[in-house]
Tab-separated table of N, CA, C and O in Angstrom:
chain	number	residue	atom	x	y	z
A	1	UNK	N	108.741	109.118	81.687
A	1	UNK	CA	109.097	110.533	81.573
A	1	UNK	C	110.602	110.637	81.692
A	1	UNK	O	111.330	109.775	82.269
A	2	UNK	N	111.063	111.700	81.244
A	2	UNK	CA	112.511	112.019	81.333
A	2	UNK	C	112.714	113.495	81.495
A	2	UNK	O	112.090	114.310	80.897
A	3	UNK	N	113.789	113.901	82.288
A	3	UNK	CA	114.136	115.207	82.465
A	3	UNK	C	115.636	115.466	82.154
A	3	UNK	O	116.411	114.671	82.603
A	4	UNK	N	115.967	116.545	81.553
A	4	UNK	CA	117.421	116.784	81.284
A	4	UNK	C	118.035	117.228	82.576
A	4	UNK	O	117.394	117.481	83.592
A	5	UNK	N	119.364	117.327	82.639
A	5	UNK	CA	119.999	117.716	83.809
A	5	UNK	C	119.508	119.029	84.404
A	5	UNK	O	119.166	120.008	83.676
A	6	UNK	N	119.396	118.958	85.691
A	6	UNK	CA	118.876	120.118	86.539
A	6	UNK	C	117.414	120.580	86.195
A	6	UNK	O	117.006	121.637	86.658
A	7	UNK	N	116.726	119.800	85.488
A	7	UNK	CA	115.327	120.271	85.271
A	7	UNK	C	114.538	120.233	86.489
A	7	UNK	O	114.591	119.379	87.261
A	8	UNK	N	113.732	121.357	86.765
A	8	UNK	CA	113.010	121.480	87.998
A	8	UNK	C	111.762	120.676	88.135
A	8	UNK	O	111.314	120.456	89.225
A	9	UNK	N	111.344	119.982	87.167
A	9	UNK	CA	110.170	119.118	87.117
A	9	UNK	C	108.889	119.892	87.037
A	9	UNK	O	108.894	120.981	86.678
A	10	UNK	N	107.798	119.275	87.377
A	10	UNK	CA	106.481	119.872	87.308
A	10	UNK	C	106.309	120.687	88.506
A	10	UNK	O	106.676	120.375	89.666
A	11	UNK	N	105.642	121.813	88.382
A	11	UNK	CA	105.435	122.739	89.528
A	11	UNK	C	104.482	122.017	90.517
A	11	UNK	O	103.887	121.024	90.180
A	12	UNK	N	104.310	122.545	91.715
A	12	UNK	CA	103.411	121.900	92.732
A	12	UNK	C	102.074	121.521	92.135
A	12	UNK	O	101.444	122.343	91.477
A	13	UNK	N	101.711	120.251	92.349
A	13	UNK	CA	100.419	119.725	91.764
A	13	UNK	C	99.884	118.668	92.688
A	13	UNK	O	100.473	118.229	93.612
A	14	UNK	N	98.742	118.165	92.161
A	14	UNK	CA	98.193	116.924	92.783
A	14	UNK	C	97.534	116.049	91.641
A	14	UNK	O	97.319	116.562	90.510
A	15	UNK	N	97.358	114.795	92.001
A	15	UNK	CA	96.743	113.885	91.054
A	15	UNK	C	95.417	113.500	91.590
A	15	UNK	O	95.252	113.335	92.853
A	16	UNK	N	94.524	113.182	90.708
A	16	UNK	CA	93.103	112.839	91.165
A	16	UNK	C	93.171	111.362	91.830
A	16	UNK	O	92.147	111.000	92.443
A	17	UNK	N	94.015	110.572	91.512
A	17	UNK	CA	94.112	109.210	92.013
A	17	UNK	C	95.575	108.878	92.309
A	17	UNK	O	96.537	109.691	92.027
A	18	UNK	N	95.859	107.652	92.794
A	18	UNK	CA	97.171	107.280	93.180
A	18	UNK	C	98.136	107.061	91.963
A	18	UNK	O	97.687	106.932	90.755
A	19	UNK	N	99.430	107.359	92.243
A	19	UNK	CA	100.460	107.123	91.159
A	19	UNK	C	101.585	106.350	91.824
A	19	UNK	O	101.931	106.489	93.044
A	20	UNK	N	102.217	105.459	90.997
A	20	UNK	CA	103.370	104.683	91.459
A	20	UNK	C	104.408	104.863	90.274
A	20	UNK	O	104.168	104.774	89.153
A	21	UNK	N	105.720	104.975	90.806
A	21	UNK	CA	106.708	105.177	89.825
A	21	UNK	C	108.024	104.382	90.229
A	21	UNK	O	108.178	103.891	91.268
A	22	UNK	N	108.851	104.277	89.205
A	22	UNK	CA	110.058	103.561	89.252
A	22	UNK	C	111.187	104.300	88.543
A	22	UNK	O	110.958	104.728	87.392
A	23	UNK	N	112.269	104.640	89.252
A	23	UNK	CA	113.317	105.380	88.629
A	23	UNK	C	114.237	104.397	87.856
A	23	UNK	O	114.803	103.424	88.318
A	24	UNK	N	114.316	104.722	86.490
A	24	UNK	CA	115.070	103.829	85.564
A	24	UNK	C	116.570	104.369	85.602
A	24	UNK	O	117.446	103.553	85.664
A	25	UNK	N	116.730	105.710	85.586
A	25	UNK	CA	118.104	106.225	85.518
A	25	UNK	C	118.113	107.576	86.186
A	25	UNK	O	117.122	108.329	86.243
A	26	UNK	N	119.271	107.910	86.782
A	26	UNK	CA	119.458	109.192	87.411
A	26	UNK	C	118.835	109.282	88.845
A	26	UNK	O	118.664	108.281	89.485
A	27	UNK	N	118.462	110.577	89.151
A	27	UNK	CA	117.892	110.794	90.496
A	27	UNK	C	116.798	111.820	90.423
A	27	UNK	O	116.920	112.688	89.610
A	28	UNK	N	115.838	111.726	91.337
A	28	UNK	CA	114.676	112.717	91.400
A	28	UNK	C	114.717	113.277	92.834
A	28	UNK	O	114.841	112.474	93.720
A	29	UNK	N	114.504	114.555	92.913
A	29	UNK	CA	114.293	115.123	94.218
A	29	UNK	C	112.701	115.141	94.331
A	29	UNK	O	112.007	115.791	93.589
A	30	UNK	N	112.264	114.406	95.315
A	30	UNK	CA	110.861	114.075	95.433
A	30	UNK	C	110.325	114.572	96.826
A	30	UNK	O	110.951	114.365	97.837
A	31	UNK	N	109.226	115.285	96.867
A	31	UNK	CA	108.573	115.733	98.012
A	31	UNK	C	107.074	115.735	97.961
A	31	UNK	O	106.497	116.378	97.066
A	32	UNK	N	106.494	115.083	98.896
A	32	UNK	CA	104.987	115.052	99.066
A	32	UNK	C	104.672	115.910	100.302
A	32	UNK	O	105.447	115.980	101.193
A	33	UNK	N	103.347	116.439	100.330
A	33	UNK	CA	102.990	117.236	101.400
A	33	UNK	C	103.063	116.396	102.697
A	33	UNK	O	102.620	115.218	102.730
A	34	UNK	N	103.578	116.896	103.777
A	34	UNK	CA	103.669	116.273	104.944
A	34	UNK	C	104.911	115.397	105.153
A	34	UNK	O	105.125	114.818	106.330
A	35	UNK	N	105.636	115.132	104.142
A	35	UNK	CA	106.839	114.281	104.142
A	35	UNK	C	108.015	115.121	103.792
A	35	UNK	O	107.968	116.062	102.973
A	36	UNK	N	109.296	114.794	104.426
A	36	UNK	CA	110.439	115.535	104.093
A	36	UNK	C	110.836	115.164	102.595
A	36	UNK	O	110.570	114.114	102.120
A	37	UNK	N	111.531	116.151	101.958
A	37	UNK	CA	112.036	115.817	100.625
A	37	UNK	C	113.107	114.767	100.738
A	37	UNK	O	113.685	114.527	101.745
A	38	UNK	N	113.164	113.876	99.619
A	38	UNK	CA	114.156	112.863	99.615
A	38	UNK	C	114.626	112.643	98.167
A	38	UNK	O	113.974	113.121	97.190
A	39	UNK	N	115.688	112.000	97.976
A	39	UNK	CA	116.268	111.695	96.693
A	39	UNK	C	115.913	110.227	96.329
A	39	UNK	O	116.149	109.357	97.163
A	40	UNK	N	115.261	110.075	95.208
A	40	UNK	CA	114.880	108.817	94.726
A	40	UNK	C	115.927	108.419	93.604
A	40	UNK	O	116.094	109.213	92.608
A	41	UNK	N	116.625	107.335	93.786
A	41	UNK	CA	117.718	106.966	92.863
A	41	UNK	C	117.298	105.841	91.963
A	41	UNK	O	116.338	105.173	92.208
A	42	UNK	N	118.033	105.641	90.877
A	42	UNK	CA	117.820	104.550	89.817
A	42	UNK	C	117.591	103.243	90.627
A	42	UNK	O	118.421	102.939	91.506
A	43	UNK	N	116.549	102.498	90.255
A	43	UNK	CA	116.318	101.233	90.882
A	43	UNK	C	115.317	101.323	92.091
A	43	UNK	O	114.872	100.282	92.551
A	44	UNK	N	115.000	102.537	92.514
A	44	UNK	CA	114.052	102.810	93.629
A	44	UNK	C	112.660	103.124	93.051
A	44	UNK	O	112.463	103.511	91.968
A	45	UNK	N	111.715	103.002	93.881
A	45	UNK	CA	110.318	103.250	93.623
A	45	UNK	C	109.795	104.490	94.467
A	45	UNK	O	110.425	104.921	95.475
A	46	UNK	N	108.732	105.091	94.036
A	46	UNK	CA	108.018	106.194	94.710
A	46	UNK	C	106.561	106.030	94.432
A	46	UNK	O	106.148	105.377	93.555
A	47	UNK	N	105.745	106.669	95.354
A	47	UNK	CA	104.285	106.568	95.191
A	47	UNK	C	103.642	107.938	95.669
A	47	UNK	O	104.320	108.711	96.551
A	48	UNK	N	102.552	108.223	95.195
A	48	UNK	CA	101.822	109.329	95.559
A	48	UNK	C	100.289	108.882	95.835
A	48	UNK	O	99.778	108.051	95.002
A	49	UNK	N	99.822	109.261	96.975
A	49	UNK	CA	98.418	108.716	97.342
A	49	UNK	C	97.295	109.334	96.359
A	49	UNK	O	96.266	108.727	96.209
A	50	UNK	N	97.514	110.458	95.783
A	50	UNK	CA	96.496	111.105	94.983
A	50	UNK	C	95.494	111.824	95.873
A	50	UNK	O	95.627	111.894	97.085
A	51	UNK	N	94.499	112.459	95.273
A	51	UNK	CA	93.518	113.187	96.116
A	51	UNK	C	93.955	114.631	96.444
A	51	UNK	O	94.559	115.286	95.589
A	52	UNK	N	93.855	114.839	97.716
A	52	UNK	CA	94.166	116.313	98.167
A	52	UNK	C	95.615	116.474	98.511
A	52	UNK	O	96.028	117.641	98.787
A	53	UNK	N	96.527	115.573	98.410
A	53	UNK	CA	97.896	115.693	98.784
A	53	UNK	C	98.664	116.391	97.690
A	53	UNK	O	98.573	116.088	96.576
A	54	UNK	N	99.441	117.422	98.063
A	54	UNK	CA	100.190	118.237	97.133
A	54	UNK	C	101.587	117.474	96.906
A	54	UNK	O	102.212	117.075	97.777
A	55	UNK	N	101.961	117.396	95.599
A	55	UNK	CA	103.265	116.892	95.227
A	55	UNK	C	104.166	118.157	94.934
A	55	UNK	O	103.908	118.797	93.902
A	56	UNK	N	105.028	118.418	95.784
A	56	UNK	CA	105.842	119.733	95.776
A	56	UNK	C	107.013	119.609	94.663
A	56	UNK	O	107.247	120.523	93.959
A	57	UNK	N	107.646	118.467	94.669
A	57	UNK	CA	108.950	118.441	93.826
A	57	UNK	C	108.967	116.979	93.124
A	57	UNK	O	108.676	115.975	93.745
A	58	UNK	N	109.508	117.028	91.856
A	58	UNK	CA	109.780	115.807	91.208
A	58	UNK	C	110.948	116.008	90.220
A	58	UNK	O	111.099	115.454	89.191
A	59	UNK	N	111.768	117.084	90.470
A	59	UNK	CA	112.840	117.457	89.467
A	59	UNK	C	114.025	116.604	89.493
A	59	UNK	O	114.288	115.830	90.360
A	60	UNK	N	114.768	116.735	88.434
A	60	UNK	CA	116.137	116.066	88.339
A	60	UNK	C	117.041	116.600	89.382
A	60	UNK	O	117.355	117.746	89.386
A	61	UNK	N	117.483	115.696	90.187
A	61	UNK	CA	118.428	116.153	91.244
A	61	UNK	C	119.904	116.263	90.885
A	61	UNK	O	120.678	116.618	91.549
A	62	UNK	N	120.119	115.895	89.616
A	62	UNK	CA	121.525	115.944	89.042
A	62	UNK	C	121.688	117.071	87.995
A	62	UNK	O	120.724	117.177	87.262
A	63	UNK	N	122.833	117.691	87.941
A	63	UNK	CA	123.054	118.674	86.934
A	63	UNK	C	124.001	118.197	85.920
A	63	UNK	O	124.418	118.855	84.934
A	64	UNK	N	124.283	116.826	85.929
A	64	UNK	CA	125.232	116.222	84.945
A	64	UNK	C	124.636	115.003	84.247
A	64	UNK	O	125.396	114.288	83.543
A	65	UNK	N	123.386	114.735	84.515
A	65	UNK	CA	122.860	113.441	83.916
A	65	UNK	C	121.358	113.605	83.784
A	65	UNK	O	120.688	114.332	84.507
A	66	UNK	N	120.786	112.896	82.778
A	66	UNK	CA	119.331	112.826	82.637
A	66	UNK	C	118.665	111.989	83.745
A	66	UNK	O	119.381	111.107	84.306
A	67	UNK	N	117.461	112.235	84.030
A	67	UNK	CA	116.742	111.281	84.911
A	67	UNK	C	115.584	110.711	84.063
A	67	UNK	O	114.900	111.425	83.257
A	68	UNK	N	115.331	109.382	84.293
A	68	UNK	CA	114.221	108.785	83.511
A	68	UNK	C	113.443	107.918	84.458
A	68	UNK	O	114.026	107.242	85.283
A	69	UNK	N	112.136	107.997	84.352
A	69	UNK	CA	111.352	107.186	85.246
A	69	UNK	C	110.035	106.757	84.522
A	69	UNK	O	109.603	107.501	83.534
A	70	UNK	N	109.355	105.734	85.015
A	70	UNK	CA	108.068	105.404	84.540
A	70	UNK	C	107.089	105.463	85.716
A	70	UNK	O	107.409	105.358	86.816
A	71	UNK	N	105.824	105.843	85.196
A	71	UNK	CA	104.769	106.020	86.199
A	71	UNK	C	103.488	105.365	85.678
A	71	UNK	O	103.209	105.292	84.569
A	72	UNK	N	102.806	104.784	86.751
A	72	UNK	CA	101.480	104.207	86.491
A	72	UNK	C	100.574	105.106	87.397
A	72	UNK	O	100.726	105.170	88.556
A	73	UNK	N	99.432	105.745	86.700
A	73	UNK	CA	98.642	106.693	87.405
A	73	UNK	C	97.190	106.237	87.350
A	73	UNK	O	96.871	105.811	86.082
A	74	UNK	N	96.393	106.250	88.283
A	74	UNK	CA	95.065	105.980	88.231
A	74	UNK	C	94.284	107.171	88.523
A	74	UNK	O	94.411	107.744	89.667
A	75	UNK	N	93.452	107.699	87.632
A	75	UNK	CA	92.748	108.925	87.932
A	75	UNK	C	91.265	108.634	88.212
A	75	UNK	O	90.724	107.616	87.899
A	76	UNK	N	90.706	109.684	88.950
A	76	UNK	CA	89.307	109.515	89.231
A	76	UNK	C	88.486	109.903	87.954
A	76	UNK	O	88.872	110.752	87.255
A	77	UNK	N	87.419	109.145	87.737
A	77	UNK	CA	86.626	109.393	86.512
A	77	UNK	C	86.162	110.835	86.362
A	77	UNK	O	85.675	111.421	87.411
A	78	UNK	N	86.359	111.400	85.258
A	78	UNK	CA	85.918	112.782	85.008
A	78	UNK	C	86.727	113.908	85.578
A	78	UNK	O	86.467	115.089	85.484
A	79	UNK	N	87.875	113.485	86.275
A	79	UNK	CA	88.729	114.499	86.849
A	79	UNK	C	90.086	114.476	86.021
A	79	UNK	O	90.510	113.485	85.444
A	80	UNK	N	90.756	115.630	85.996
A	80	UNK	CA	92.105	115.767	85.310
A	80	UNK	C	93.073	114.862	86.050
A	80	UNK	O	93.044	114.683	87.270
A	81	UNK	N	93.990	114.265	85.279
A	81	UNK	CA	94.953	113.441	85.897
A	81	UNK	C	95.999	114.229	86.714
A	81	UNK	O	96.425	113.715	87.666
A	82	UNK	N	96.268	115.575	86.338
A	82	UNK	CA	97.259	116.335	87.058
A	82	UNK	C	96.609	117.796	87.086
A	82	UNK	O	96.089	118.286	86.053
A	83	UNK	N	96.604	118.386	88.361
A	83	UNK	CA	96.054	119.721	88.515
A	83	UNK	C	97.164	120.539	89.220
A	83	UNK	O	97.688	120.128	90.275
A	84	UNK	N	97.653	121.636	88.663
A	84	UNK	CA	98.552	122.543	89.227
A	84	UNK	C	97.976	123.266	90.412
A	84	UNK	O	96.767	123.416	90.465
A	85	UNK	N	98.809	123.483	91.490
A	85	UNK	CA	98.386	124.170	92.649
A	85	UNK	C	98.849	125.603	92.630
A	85	UNK	O	100.008	125.864	92.378
A	86	UNK	N	97.874	126.558	92.843
A	86	UNK	CA	98.184	128.014	92.730
A	86	UNK	C	98.943	128.466	94.039
A	86	UNK	O	98.895	127.867	95.071
A	87	UNK	N	99.553	129.706	93.923
A	87	UNK	CA	100.333	130.219	94.956
A	87	UNK	C	99.518	130.534	96.204
A	87	UNK	O	99.871	130.328	97.419
A	88	UNK	N	98.329	130.902	96.050
A	88	UNK	CA	97.370	131.185	97.140
A	88	UNK	C	97.047	129.877	97.993
A	88	UNK	O	97.084	129.924	99.183
A	89	UNK	N	96.782	128.766	97.300
A	89	UNK	CA	96.546	127.522	98.089
A	89	UNK	C	97.858	127.094	98.753
A	89	UNK	O	97.896	126.619	99.909
A	90	UNK	N	98.962	127.218	98.074
A	90	UNK	CA	100.251	126.799	98.710
A	90	UNK	C	100.486	127.639	99.935
A	90	UNK	O	100.899	127.134	100.968
A	91	UNK	N	100.244	128.947	99.959
A	91	UNK	CA	100.410	129.769	101.171
A	91	UNK	C	99.469	129.363	102.307
A	91	UNK	O	99.809	129.277	103.428
A	92	UNK	N	98.243	128.982	101.885
A	92	UNK	CA	97.220	128.607	102.914
A	92	UNK	C	97.531	127.163	103.479
A	92	UNK	O	96.976	126.883	104.567
A	93	UNK	N	98.385	126.429	102.802
A	93	UNK	CA	98.653	125.126	103.331
A	93	UNK	C	100.169	124.955	103.738
A	93	UNK	O	100.672	123.885	103.999
A	94	UNK	N	100.789	126.070	103.951
A	94	UNK	CA	102.305	126.013	104.295
A	94	UNK	C	102.491	125.212	105.494
A	94	UNK	O	103.605	124.692	105.698
A	95	UNK	N	101.590	125.162	106.461
A	95	UNK	CA	101.739	124.449	107.688
A	95	UNK	C	101.757	122.915	107.589
A	95	UNK	O	102.161	122.184	108.353
A	96	UNK	N	101.330	122.474	106.334
A	96	UNK	CA	101.354	120.980	106.076
A	96	UNK	C	102.595	120.501	105.322
A	96	UNK	O	102.893	119.306	105.158
A	97	UNK	N	103.473	121.499	105.027
A	97	UNK	CA	104.686	121.099	104.412
A	97	UNK	C	105.778	120.735	105.413
A	97	UNK	O	105.990	121.453	106.474
A	98	UNK	N	106.590	119.695	105.157
A	98	UNK	CA	107.526	119.285	106.072
A	98	UNK	C	108.702	120.367	106.235
A	98	UNK	O	108.853	121.121	105.239
A	99	UNK	N	109.387	120.565	107.317
A	99	UNK	CA	110.422	121.589	107.413
A	99	UNK	C	111.449	121.367	106.186
A	99	UNK	O	111.800	120.271	105.900
A	100	UNK	N	111.936	122.476	105.750
A	100	UNK	CA	112.928	122.539	104.740
A	100	UNK	C	114.223	122.319	105.194
A	100	UNK	O	114.656	122.757	106.400
A	101	UNK	N	115.202	121.632	104.421
A	101	UNK	CA	116.527	121.423	104.912
A	101	UNK	C	117.214	122.836	104.987
A	101	UNK	O	116.917	123.736	104.306
A	102	UNK	N	118.188	122.837	105.889
A	102	UNK	CA	118.900	124.083	106.091
A	102	UNK	C	120.060	124.258	105.156
A	102	UNK	O	120.477	123.387	104.557
């Protein structure tokens, strides 16, 4: 996948199975439910457990360069690979999100 500079990425979502990624170029602002947001830089890896865990952020962290990454995703049979999370569910699970940076 690739995102142009400052692209926000996919809205909050989850995957039906685990996903593993590698940053080829640029930086990604990455945040999973229960973990603080972090920057993943070129040459680093990231993972998502899949299932019920919400993936909040995967946007391009830079406003002056593209970000490019590859992912391998394993989905549960008969389930969509990616499901967006609605505002009502996000509000109901806000206690599971790590504290936001100030």
